[in-house]
Amino acid sequence: MQTLISVLTYLFPVISAFTCCLLMIFTYKDSVRREERYLKRVLCFLYLSAAFGWLCVIIYAWSPSFFVYLNALCYFSFVVFSVIFYHVVFCLTRIDRSERFPMLHYLLPVLIPAVLLVWSFFIPFDVQVAIVAEDSPLEDSYFCFARFFTSKLPVSFLFCLCYTLLGLFRLSRYQKRLNDEKPFVLRWLGVVLFLFLVSLCMPLLAPLFAESYWLDFIPVLILLAQYTILSYHIIAGNYSLYLMEDVSSEFVTGVSRKSSILDRGKFEKYIQEEKPYLNPDLKITDLAKCLHTNRTYLSTFINRTYGMNFNCYINTCRLQELSGLLRNPLNVGSNISDLVIGVGFGCYHSYRRAKKRCGDRK
């Protein structure tokens, strides 16, 4: 009964992580900026590592002998998860465009499991099964290996603690750099980081969990909250990939400094008069060219001015245009699909999707 409850409990984060990964994949094509697509790719790896790690926990509870084959990969997924999550935080809190995530952070998560894998080739299989099953005393000859073999939990705890604190530091520095220039749009990220700290305290409550198998579900609920909050806000675009543009230079991607600065009044006048959103194939590079600026500056301007990304802003304009057409008595009885295509949506499905995601921002 205990094993069955454990398997069912640990199955929830596996399903949740896979679901969030699929959401990142399905919404990938809606990302306009290269940075947004890169962020979703990193998130896919984050959720995949989490799903695989919890799947290994299920295998550990169900079949210790089979778990031996996966132990090195399980070790890798446990420690790399914290690094990938910090990678996500790094992307969300990047201010300087030239700043790049140091890939050396991934060295230890790869090196430690690799050492374990190579070492395991020289240890009898039945000894490794006994270590997993914990049904035999540790012999002196295998003492060091056994300690290394079973060290994934304390090591992953240290990784999680270090990278959560690093994430909080970056988030704090991000807000200080922005000062009062814009609202704190990443407050939700602070909540996710706080939940990570709470999850680190869960081992201290182990005596309480021993009273009931179902109390094991509390840490799982915290993980589900982390996955859900992170996935929701990334898909909803509740973040701003703020890049400090070098507007002091004479030219920005071949465009003069004077012409690259956007004014909200002139920008909205251009949108209302020219209606570029009526073009279903409109890209941010097309609009940037018409406004004599570059795509990064334009994307940052829309994010900071309207609190949404380029794709959502253009769809909001199309929805407003459609609302005006529907209020016009001349369009009574008109085919809604024709009107939808006429305002710039590629198809009716694109309209429905945009209405669901951006309709409340009109």
mmCIF file of C-alpha atoms in Angstrom:
data_model
loop_
_atom_site.group_PDB
_atom_site.id
_atom_site.type_symbol
_atom_site.label_atom_id
_atom_site.label_comp_id
_atom_site.label_asym_id
_atom_site.label_seq_id
_atom_site.Cartn_x
_atom_site.Cartn_y
_atom_site.Cartn_z
ATOM 1 C CA MET A 1 0.000 0.000 0.000
ATOM 2 C CA GLN A 2 2.824 2.406 0.883
ATOM 3 C CA THR A 3 4.532 1.793 -2.465
ATOM 4 C CA LEU A 4 1.289 2.351 -4.390
ATOM 5 C CA ILE A 5 0.577 5.630 -2.606
ATOM 6 C CA SER A 6 4.146 6.792 -3.249
ATOM 7 C CA VAL A 7 3.899 5.957 -6.953
ATOM 8 C CA LEU A 8 0.569 7.785 -7.302
ATOM 9 C CA THR A 9 1.924 10.792 -5.408
ATOM 10 C CA TYR A 10 5.103 11.059 -7.473
ATOM 11 C CA LEU A 11 3.138 10.624 -10.692
ATOM 12 C CA PHE A 12 1.566 14.089 -10.342
ATOM 13 C CA PRO A 13 4.785 16.106 -10.871
ATOM 14 C CA VAL A 14 5.690 13.866 -13.829
ATOM 15 C CA ILE A 15 2.365 14.585 -15.548
ATOM 16 C CA SER A 16 2.518 18.268 -14.599
ATOM 17 C CA ALA A 17 6.074 18.704 -15.918
ATOM 18 C CA PHE A 18 5.271 16.941 -19.198
ATOM 19 C CA THR A 19 2.131 19.067 -19.612
ATOM 20 C CA CYS A 20 4.059 22.293 -19.056
ATOM 21 C CA CYS A 21 6.698 21.130 -21.530
ATOM 22 C CA LEU A 22 4.018 20.496 -24.164
ATOM 23 C CA LEU A 23 2.558 23.957 -23.511
ATOM 24 C CA MET A 24 5.969 25.497 -24.174
ATOM 25 C CA ILE A 25 6.193 23.547 -27.441
ATOM 26 C CA PHE A 26 2.663 24.453 -28.585
ATOM 27 C CA THR A 27 3.164 28.169 -27.859
ATOM 28 C CA TYR A 28 6.669 28.296 -29.324
ATOM 29 C CA LYS A 29 5.457 29.491 -32.714
ATOM 30 C CA ASP A 30 3.624 32.404 -31.083
ATOM 31 C CA SER A 31 6.915 33.838 -29.842
ATOM 32 C CA VAL A 32 8.009 36.849 -31.844
ATOM 33 C CA ARG A 33 11.428 37.618 -30.459
ATOM 34 C CA ARG A 34 14.408 35.314 -30.598
ATOM 35 C CA GLU A 35 14.887 35.751 -26.843
ATOM 36 C CA GLU A 36 11.357 34.492 -26.180
ATOM 37 C CA ARG A 37 11.937 31.364 -28.238
ATOM 38 C CA TYR A 38 15.248 30.752 -26.476
ATOM 39 C CA LEU A 39 13.533 31.120 -23.090
ATOM 40 C CA LYS A 40 10.894 28.551 -24.001
ATOM 41 C CA ARG A 41 13.545 26.110 -25.197
ATOM 42 C CA VAL A 42 15.313 26.395 -21.850
ATOM 43 C CA LEU A 43 11.988 25.856 -20.083
ATOM 44 C CA CYS A 44 11.389 22.703 -22.106
ATOM 45 C CA PHE A 45 14.678 21.288 -20.815
ATOM 46 C CA LEU A 46 13.708 22.371 -17.296
ATOM 47 C CA TYR A 47 10.413 20.499 -17.383
ATOM 48 C CA LEU A 48 11.923 17.463 -19.080
ATOM 49 C CA SER A 49 14.615 17.181 -16.403
ATOM 50 C CA ALA A 50 11.971 17.495 -13.690
ATOM 51 C CA ALA A 51 9.737 14.874 -15.299
ATOM 52 C CA PHE A 52 12.598 12.425 -15.745
ATOM 53 C CA GLY A 53 13.806 12.949 -12.178
ATOM 54 C CA TRP A 54 10.392 12.197 -10.702
ATOM 55 C CA LEU A 55 9.963 9.260 -13.060
ATOM 56 C CA CYS A 56 13.194 7.847 -11.636
ATOM 57 C CA VAL A 57 11.776 8.302 -8.137
ATOM 58 C CA ILE A 58 8.784 6.178 -9.156
ATOM 59 C CA ILE A 59 11.080 3.502 -10.584
ATOM 60 C CA TYR A 60 13.135 3.603 -7.369
ATOM 61 C CA ALA A 61 9.998 2.879 -5.318
ATOM 62 C CA TRP A 62 8.724 0.226 -7.715
ATOM 63 C CA SER A 63 11.842 -1.605 -8.950
ATOM 64 C CA PRO A 64 15.201 -0.923 -7.215
ATOM 65 C CA SER A 65 17.054 -3.292 -9.535
ATOM 66 C CA PHE A 66 15.958 -1.409 -12.654
ATOM 67 C CA PHE A 67 16.755 1.901 -10.955
ATOM 68 C CA VAL A 68 20.441 0.930 -10.862
ATOM 69 C CA TYR A 69 20.610 1.355 -14.639
ATOM 70 C CA LEU A 70 19.158 4.863 -14.384
ATOM 71 C CA ASN A 71 20.988 6.072 -11.302
ATOM 72 C CA ALA A 72 23.564 8.233 -13.122
ATOM 73 C CA LEU A 73 20.887 9.854 -15.308
ATOM 74 C CA CYS A 74 18.714 10.349 -12.254
ATOM 75 C CA TYR A 75 21.625 12.015 -10.487
ATOM 76 C CA PHE A 76 22.092 14.294 -13.485
ATOM 77 C CA SER A 77 18.415 15.314 -13.617
ATOM 78 C CA PHE A 78 18.375 16.065 -9.882
ATOM 79 C CA VAL A 79 21.343 18.446 -9.941
ATOM 80 C CA VAL A 80 20.875 19.981 -13.389
ATOM 81 C CA PHE A 81 17.312 21.077 -12.587
ATOM 82 C CA SER A 82 18.540 23.855 -10.275
ATOM 83 C CA VAL A 83 21.059 25.067 -12.871
ATOM 84 C CA ILE A 84 18.433 25.158 -15.632
ATOM 85 C CA PHE A 85 16.033 27.036 -13.384
ATOM 86 C CA TYR A 86 18.739 29.594 -12.638
ATOM 87 C CA HIS A 87 19.282 29.785 -16.405
ATOM 88 C CA VAL A 88 15.598 30.745 -16.754
ATOM 89 C CA VAL A 89 15.929 33.377 -14.015
ATOM 90 C CA PHE A 90 19.044 34.675 -15.756
ATOM 91 C CA CYS A 91 17.152 35.106 -19.037
ATOM 92 C CA LEU A 92 14.232 36.872 -17.351
ATOM 93 C CA THR A 93 16.456 39.278 -15.419
ATOM 94 C CA ARG A 94 18.969 40.083 -18.125
ATOM 95 C CA ILE A 95 19.451 43.812 -18.558
ATOM 96 C CA ASP A 96 22.539 44.116 -20.698
ATOM 97 C CA ARG A 97 22.075 42.594 -24.130
ATOM 98 C CA SER A 98 25.704 41.480 -24.225
ATOM 99 C CA GLU A 99 25.274 39.426 -21.037
ATOM 100 C CA ARG A 100 25.416 35.692 -21.681
ATOM 101 C CA PHE A 101 24.699 32.799 -19.360
ATOM 102 C CA PRO A 102 28.004 31.138 -18.310
ATOM 103 C CA MET A 103 27.729 27.582 -19.588
ATOM 104 C CA LEU A 104 30.357 26.532 -17.028
ATOM 105 C CA HIS A 105 27.449 26.255 -14.586
ATOM 106 C CA TYR A 106 26.579 22.986 -16.341
ATOM 107 C CA LEU A 107 30.032 21.490 -15.837
ATOM 108 C CA LEU A 108 29.476 19.988 -12.371
ATOM 109 C CA PRO A 109 25.985 18.599 -13.162
ATOM 110 C CA VAL A 110 27.580 16.707 -16.056
ATOM 111 C CA LEU A 111 30.865 15.774 -14.385
ATOM 112 C CA ILE A 112 29.468 14.315 -11.130
ATOM 113 C CA PRO A 113 27.041 11.824 -12.764
ATOM 114 C CA ALA A 114 29.713 10.957 -15.338
ATOM 115 C CA VAL A 115 32.113 9.969 -12.550
ATOM 116 C CA LEU A 116 29.382 7.883 -10.935
ATOM 117 C CA LEU A 117 28.604 6.165 -14.231
ATOM 118 C CA VAL A 118 32.223 5.252 -14.929
ATOM 119 C CA TRP A 119 32.780 4.103 -11.350
ATOM 120 C CA SER A 120 29.689 1.876 -11.450
ATOM 121 C CA PHE A 121 31.231 -0.195 -14.264
ATOM 122 C CA PHE A 122 33.748 -1.525 -11.735
ATOM 123 C CA ILE A 123 31.172 -2.387 -9.033
ATOM 124 C CA PRO A 124 29.193 -5.666 -9.097
ATOM 125 C CA PHE A 125 25.579 -5.197 -10.086
ATOM 126 C CA ASP A 126 24.217 -7.066 -7.046
ATOM 127 C CA VAL A 127 26.153 -4.706 -4.756
ATOM 128 C CA GLN A 128 24.525 -1.702 -6.431
ATOM 129 C CA VAL A 129 21.090 -3.284 -6.076
ATOM 130 C CA ALA A 130 21.777 -3.909 -2.391
ATOM 131 C CA ILE A 131 22.767 -0.268 -1.938
ATOM 132 C CA VAL A 132 19.517 0.871 -3.562
ATOM 133 C CA ALA A 133 17.394 -1.615 -1.622
ATOM 134 C CA GLU A 134 19.233 -0.778 1.637
ATOM 135 C CA ASP A 135 18.906 -4.363 2.774
ATOM 136 C CA SER A 136 22.568 -5.157 3.398
ATOM 137 C CA PRO A 137 25.359 -3.590 5.465
ATOM 138 C CA LEU A 138 27.897 -1.455 3.639
ATOM 139 C CA GLU A 139 31.107 -3.364 3.165
ATOM 140 C CA ASP A 140 34.349 -1.479 3.687
ATOM 141 C CA SER A 141 35.462 -2.129 0.128
ATOM 142 C CA TYR A 142 32.387 -0.369 -1.290
ATOM 143 C CA PHE A 143 31.873 2.254 1.402
ATOM 144 C CA CYS A 144 33.020 5.248 -0.683
ATOM 145 C CA PHE A 145 31.042 4.155 -3.711
ATOM 146 C CA ALA A 146 27.922 3.622 -1.620
ATOM 147 C CA ARG A 147 28.201 7.106 -0.191
ATOM 148 C CA PHE A 148 28.683 8.557 -3.653
ATOM 149 C CA PHE A 149 25.897 6.380 -5.042
ATOM 150 C CA THR A 150 23.383 7.688 -2.501
ATOM 151 C CA SER A 151 24.561 11.302 -2.360
ATOM 152 C CA LYS A 152 22.142 12.712 -4.919
ATOM 153 C CA LEU A 153 19.689 14.108 -2.344
ATOM 154 C CA PRO A 154 22.188 16.136 -0.269
ATOM 155 C CA VAL A 155 24.027 17.259 -3.410
ATOM 156 C CA SER A 156 20.801 18.314 -5.145
ATOM 157 C CA PHE A 157 19.814 20.114 -1.924
ATOM 158 C CA LEU A 158 23.046 22.124 -2.032
ATOM 159 C CA PHE A 159 22.594 22.896 -5.719
ATOM 160 C CA CYS A 160 19.004 24.013 -5.154
ATOM 161 C CA LEU A 161 19.963 26.204 -2.202
ATOM 162 C CA CYS A 162 22.888 27.861 -3.993
ATOM 163 C CA TYR A 163 21.076 28.532 -7.250
ATOM 164 C CA THR A 164 17.880 29.695 -5.549
ATOM 165 C CA LEU A 165 19.917 32.259 -3.597
ATOM 166 C CA LEU A 166 21.689 33.269 -6.816
ATOM 167 C CA GLY A 167 18.289 33.667 -8.460
ATOM 168 C CA LEU A 168 17.053 35.890 -5.633
ATOM 169 C CA PHE A 169 20.221 37.966 -5.921
ATOM 170 C CA ARG A 170 19.737 38.462 -9.662
ATOM 171 C CA LEU A 171 16.070 39.338 -9.195
ATOM 172 C CA SER A 172 16.965 41.910 -6.539
ATOM 173 C CA ARG A 173 19.696 43.404 -8.733
ATOM 174 C CA TYR A 174 17.313 43.512 -11.697
ATOM 175 C CA GLN A 175 14.790 45.592 -9.780
ATOM 176 C CA LYS A 176 17.449 47.926 -8.405
ATOM 177 C CA ARG A 177 18.826 48.563 -11.889
ATOM 178 C CA LEU A 178 15.369 49.423 -13.189
ATOM 179 C CA ASN A 179 14.490 51.502 -10.100
ATOM 180 C CA ASP A 180 11.112 53.189 -10.680
ATOM 181 C CA GLU A 181 11.390 53.090 -14.443
ATOM 182 C CA LYS A 182 8.755 50.365 -14.677
ATOM 183 C CA PRO A 183 6.619 48.306 -12.279
ATOM 184 C CA PHE A 184 7.959 45.146 -10.753
ATOM 185 C CA VAL A 185 6.662 42.785 -13.446
ATOM 186 C CA LEU A 186 8.569 39.815 -12.058
ATOM 187 C CA ARG A 187 6.927 39.689 -8.652
ATOM 188 C CA TRP A 188 5.590 36.264 -9.596
ATOM 189 C CA LEU A 189 9.160 35.043 -10.132
ATOM 190 C CA GLY A 190 9.928 36.052 -6.555
ATOM 191 C CA VAL A 191 7.017 33.848 -5.455
ATOM 192 C CA VAL A 192 8.433 30.889 -7.396
ATOM 193 C CA LEU A 193 11.858 31.388 -5.829
ATOM 194 C CA PHE A 194 10.270 31.618 -2.388
ATOM 195 C CA LEU A 195 8.463 28.317 -3.014
ATOM 196 C CA PHE A 196 11.827 26.752 -3.835
ATOM 197 C CA LEU A 197 13.108 27.862 -0.440
ATOM 198 C CA VAL A 198 9.994 26.424 1.200
ATOM 199 C CA SER A 199 10.525 23.100 -0.574
ATOM 200 C CA LEU A 200 14.068 23.009 0.787
ATOM 201 C CA CYS A 201 12.613 23.053 4.319
ATOM 202 C CA MET A 202 10.436 20.014 3.647
ATOM 203 C CA PRO A 203 13.074 17.469 4.835
ATOM 204 C CA LEU A 204 12.886 19.106 8.260
ATOM 205 C CA LEU A 205 9.267 17.969 8.464
ATOM 206 C CA ALA A 206 10.116 14.331 7.727
ATOM 207 C CA PRO A 207 8.952 13.166 11.193
ATOM 208 C CA LEU A 208 5.567 14.712 10.483
ATOM 209 C CA PHE A 209 5.338 12.998 7.101
ATOM 210 C CA ALA A 210 6.022 9.660 8.760
ATOM 211 C CA GLU A 211 2.647 9.900 10.493
ATOM 212 C CA SER A 212 0.758 9.619 7.213
ATOM 213 C CA TYR A 213 1.675 8.603 3.694
ATOM 214 C CA TRP A 214 -0.649 11.244 2.271
ATOM 215 C CA LEU A 215 1.346 14.079 3.848
ATOM 216 C CA ASP A 216 4.018 13.345 1.224
ATOM 217 C CA PHE A 217 1.680 15.104 -1.167
ATOM 218 C CA ILE A 218 2.401 18.514 0.435
ATOM 219 C CA PRO A 219 5.883 18.899 -1.151
ATOM 220 C CA VAL A 220 4.391 17.680 -4.430
ATOM 221 C CA LEU A 221 1.711 20.384 -4.266
ATOM 222 C CA ILE A 222 4.448 23.000 -3.827
ATOM 223 C CA LEU A 223 6.195 21.684 -6.943
ATOM 224 C CA LEU A 224 2.941 21.719 -8.898
ATOM 225 C CA ALA A 225 2.434 25.356 -7.860
ATOM 226 C CA GLN A 226 5.957 26.230 -9.059
ATOM 227 C CA TYR A 227 5.464 24.541 -12.430
ATOM 228 C CA THR A 228 2.037 26.116 -12.942
ATOM 229 C CA ILE A 229 3.002 29.676 -11.953
ATOM 230 C CA LEU A 230 6.129 29.620 -14.092
ATOM 231 C CA SER A 231 4.398 28.153 -17.133
ATOM 232 C CA TYR A 232 1.367 30.449 -16.908
ATOM 233 C CA HIS A 233 3.321 33.690 -16.686
ATOM 234 C CA ILE A 234 5.721 32.742 -19.471
ATOM 235 C CA ILE A 235 2.844 31.860 -21.813
ATOM 236 C CA ALA A 236 0.867 34.957 -20.769
ATOM 237 C CA GLY A 237 3.932 37.120 -21.411
ATOM 238 C CA ASN A 238 3.986 38.600 -17.915
ATOM 239 C CA TYR A 239 7.613 39.553 -18.196
ATOM 240 C CA SER A 240 9.722 42.017 -20.081
ATOM 241 C CA LEU A 241 12.965 40.995 -21.736
ATOM 242 C CA TYR A 242 14.479 44.354 -20.972
ATOM 243 C CA LEU A 243 17.553 45.149 -22.998
ATOM 244 C CA MET A 244 19.509 48.347 -22.454
ATOM 245 C CA GLU A 245 19.941 49.673 -25.975
ATOM 246 C CA ASP A 246 23.045 51.602 -26.865
ATOM 247 C CA VAL A 247 21.165 54.651 -28.146
ATOM 248 C CA SER A 248 24.227 56.791 -27.627
ATOM 249 C CA SER A 249 25.876 55.356 -30.678
ATOM 250 C CA GLU A 250 25.545 57.159 -33.981
ATOM 251 C CA PHE A 251 23.935 54.199 -35.694
ATOM 252 C CA VAL A 252 21.788 51.327 -34.425
ATOM 253 C CA THR A 253 21.769 48.519 -37.007
ATOM 254 C CA GLY A 254 22.225 51.079 -39.770
ATOM 255 C CA VAL A 255 19.555 53.501 -38.458
ATOM 256 C CA SER A 256 20.464 56.891 -36.999
ATOM 257 C CA ARG A 257 19.945 57.573 -33.300
ATOM 258 C CA LYS A 258 17.393 60.314 -33.992
ATOM 259 C CA SER A 259 15.154 58.114 -36.106
ATOM 260 C CA SER A 260 15.357 55.106 -33.748
ATOM 261 C CA ILE A 261 13.640 56.845 -30.804
ATOM 262 C CA LEU A 262 9.885 56.173 -30.721
ATOM 263 C CA ASP A 263 7.210 58.480 -29.351
ATOM 264 C CA ARG A 264 3.946 56.969 -28.122
ATOM 265 C CA GLY A 265 1.773 59.604 -29.762
ATOM 266 C CA LYS A 266 3.437 59.319 -33.156
ATOM 267 C CA PHE A 267 3.541 55.537 -32.881
ATOM 268 C CA GLU A 268 -0.202 55.270 -32.186
ATOM 269 C CA LYS A 269 -0.961 57.793 -34.930
ATOM 270 C CA TYR A 270 0.967 55.658 -37.412
ATOM 271 C CA ILE A 271 -0.856 52.505 -36.290
ATOM 272 C CA GLN A 272 -4.284 54.161 -36.553
ATOM 273 C CA GLU A 273 -3.659 55.763 -39.934
ATOM 274 C CA GLU A 274 -1.627 53.110 -41.725
ATOM 275 C CA LYS A 275 -3.189 50.070 -40.007
ATOM 276 C CA PRO A 276 -0.233 47.738 -40.661
ATOM 277 C CA TYR A 277 -1.952 45.054 -38.572
ATOM 278 C CA LEU A 278 -4.347 44.390 -41.473
ATOM 279 C CA ASN A 279 -1.490 42.501 -43.101
ATOM 280 C CA PRO A 280 -1.771 38.892 -41.842
ATOM 281 C CA ASP A 281 1.927 38.325 -42.584
ATOM 282 C CA LEU A 282 3.120 41.371 -40.622
ATOM 283 C CA LYS A 283 6.400 40.775 -38.786
ATOM 284 C CA ILE A 284 8.110 42.927 -36.233
ATOM 285 C CA THR A 285 10.972 43.514 -38.668
ATOM 286 C CA ASP A 286 8.490 44.913 -41.223
ATOM 287 C CA LEU A 287 7.026 47.380 -38.732
ATOM 288 C CA ALA A 288 10.489 48.326 -37.439
ATOM 289 C CA LYS A 289 11.592 49.133 -40.985
ATOM 290 C CA CYS A 290 8.566 51.364 -41.547
ATOM 291 C CA LEU A 291 9.253 53.199 -38.282
ATOM 292 C CA HIS A 292 12.969 53.555 -39.070
ATOM 293 C CA THR A 293 14.128 51.663 -36.012
ATOM 294 C CA ASN A 294 15.318 48.146 -35.146
ATOM 295 C CA ARG A 295 13.256 45.187 -33.977
ATOM 296 C CA THR A 296 14.830 44.984 -30.510
ATOM 297 C CA TYR A 297 14.135 48.639 -29.736
ATOM 298 C CA LEU A 298 10.569 48.339 -31.067
ATOM 299 C CA SER A 299 9.874 45.171 -29.074
ATOM 300 C CA THR A 300 11.208 46.781 -25.890
ATOM 301 C CA PHE A 301 9.138 49.923 -26.557
ATOM 302 C CA ILE A 302 5.900 47.919 -26.924
ATOM 303 C CA ASN A 303 6.673 45.805 -23.848
ATOM 304 C CA ARG A 304 7.376 48.834 -21.686
ATOM 305 C CA THR A 305 4.584 51.065 -23.050
ATOM 306 C CA TYR A 306 1.704 48.617 -23.360
ATOM 307 C CA GLY A 307 2.724 45.781 -21.054
ATOM 308 C CA MET A 308 2.500 43.116 -23.769
ATOM 309 C CA ASN A 309 4.646 41.626 -26.485
ATOM 310 C CA PHE A 310 4.488 42.572 -30.175
ATOM 311 C CA ASN A 311 2.316 39.638 -31.188
ATOM 312 C CA CYS A 312 -0.313 40.362 -28.537
ATOM 313 C CA TYR A 313 -0.290 44.084 -29.325
ATOM 314 C CA ILE A 314 -0.934 43.521 -33.039
ATOM 315 C CA ASN A 315 -3.705 41.025 -32.275
ATOM 316 C CA THR A 316 -5.257 43.530 -29.861
ATOM 317 C CA CYS A 317 -5.341 46.095 -32.671
ATOM 318 C CA ARG A 318 -7.021 43.540 -34.923
ATOM 319 C CA LEU A 319 -9.608 42.750 -32.248
ATOM 320 C CA GLN A 320 -10.404 46.446 -31.854
ATOM 321 C CA GLU A 321 -10.727 46.802 -35.619
ATOM 322 C CA LEU A 322 -13.092 43.821 -35.707
ATOM 323 C CA SER A 323 -15.206 45.292 -32.898
ATOM 324 C CA GLY A 324 -15.621 48.476 -34.947
ATOM 325 C CA LEU A 325 -16.709 46.490 -37.998
ATOM 326 C CA LEU A 326 -19.235 44.484 -35.983
ATOM 327 C CA ARG A 327 -20.788 47.704 -34.623
ATOM 328 C CA ASN A 328 -21.209 49.056 -38.147
ATOM 329 C CA PRO A 329 -24.842 48.519 -39.347
ATOM 330 C CA LEU A 330 -23.553 47.936 -42.871
ATOM 331 C CA ASN A 331 -21.940 44.683 -41.691
ATOM 332 C CA VAL A 332 -25.088 43.186 -40.191
ATOM 333 C CA GLY A 333 -25.441 39.666 -41.566
ATOM 334 C CA SER A 334 -21.883 39.578 -42.849
ATOM 335 C CA ASN A 335 -19.903 36.373 -42.536
ATOM 336 C CA ILE A 336 -17.819 36.610 -39.357
ATOM 337 C CA SER A 337 -15.025 34.569 -40.949
ATOM 338 C CA ASP A 338 -14.680 37.096 -43.769
ATOM 339 C CA LEU A 339 -14.510 39.967 -41.281
ATOM 340 C CA VAL A 340 -11.927 38.124 -39.204
ATOM 341 C CA ILE A 341 -9.696 37.579 -42.218
ATOM 342 C CA GLY A 342 -10.264 41.170 -43.317
ATOM 343 C CA VAL A 343 -8.790 42.601 -40.107
ATOM 344 C CA GLY A 344 -5.575 40.644 -40.459
ATOM 345 C CA PHE A 345 -6.134 37.266 -38.848
ATOM 346 C CA GLY A 346 -4.933 34.412 -40.996
ATOM 347 C CA CYS A 347 -7.912 32.250 -40.139
ATOM 348 C CA TYR A 348 -10.815 31.994 -37.711
ATOM 349 C CA HIS A 349 -8.788 29.723 -35.408
ATOM 350 C CA SER A 350 -6.126 32.431 -35.079
ATOM 351 C CA TYR A 351 -8.851 34.905 -34.148
ATOM 352 C CA ARG A 352 -10.262 32.638 -31.438
ATOM 353 C CA ARG A 353 -6.808 32.049 -29.999
ATOM 354 C CA ALA A 354 -5.990 35.758 -30.013
ATOM 355 C CA LYS A 355 -9.338 36.639 -28.419
ATOM 356 C CA LYS A 356 -8.670 34.197 -25.613
ATOM 357 C CA ARG A 357 -5.138 35.443 -24.941
ATOM 358 C CA CYS A 358 -5.332 39.141 -25.693
ATOM 359 C CA GLY A 359 -9.020 40.007 -25.543
ATOM 360 C CA ASP A 360 -8.865 40.999 -21.868
ATOM 361 C CA ARG A 361 -6.084 43.514 -22.625
ATOM 362 C CA LYS A 362 -8.076 45.652 -25.026
#
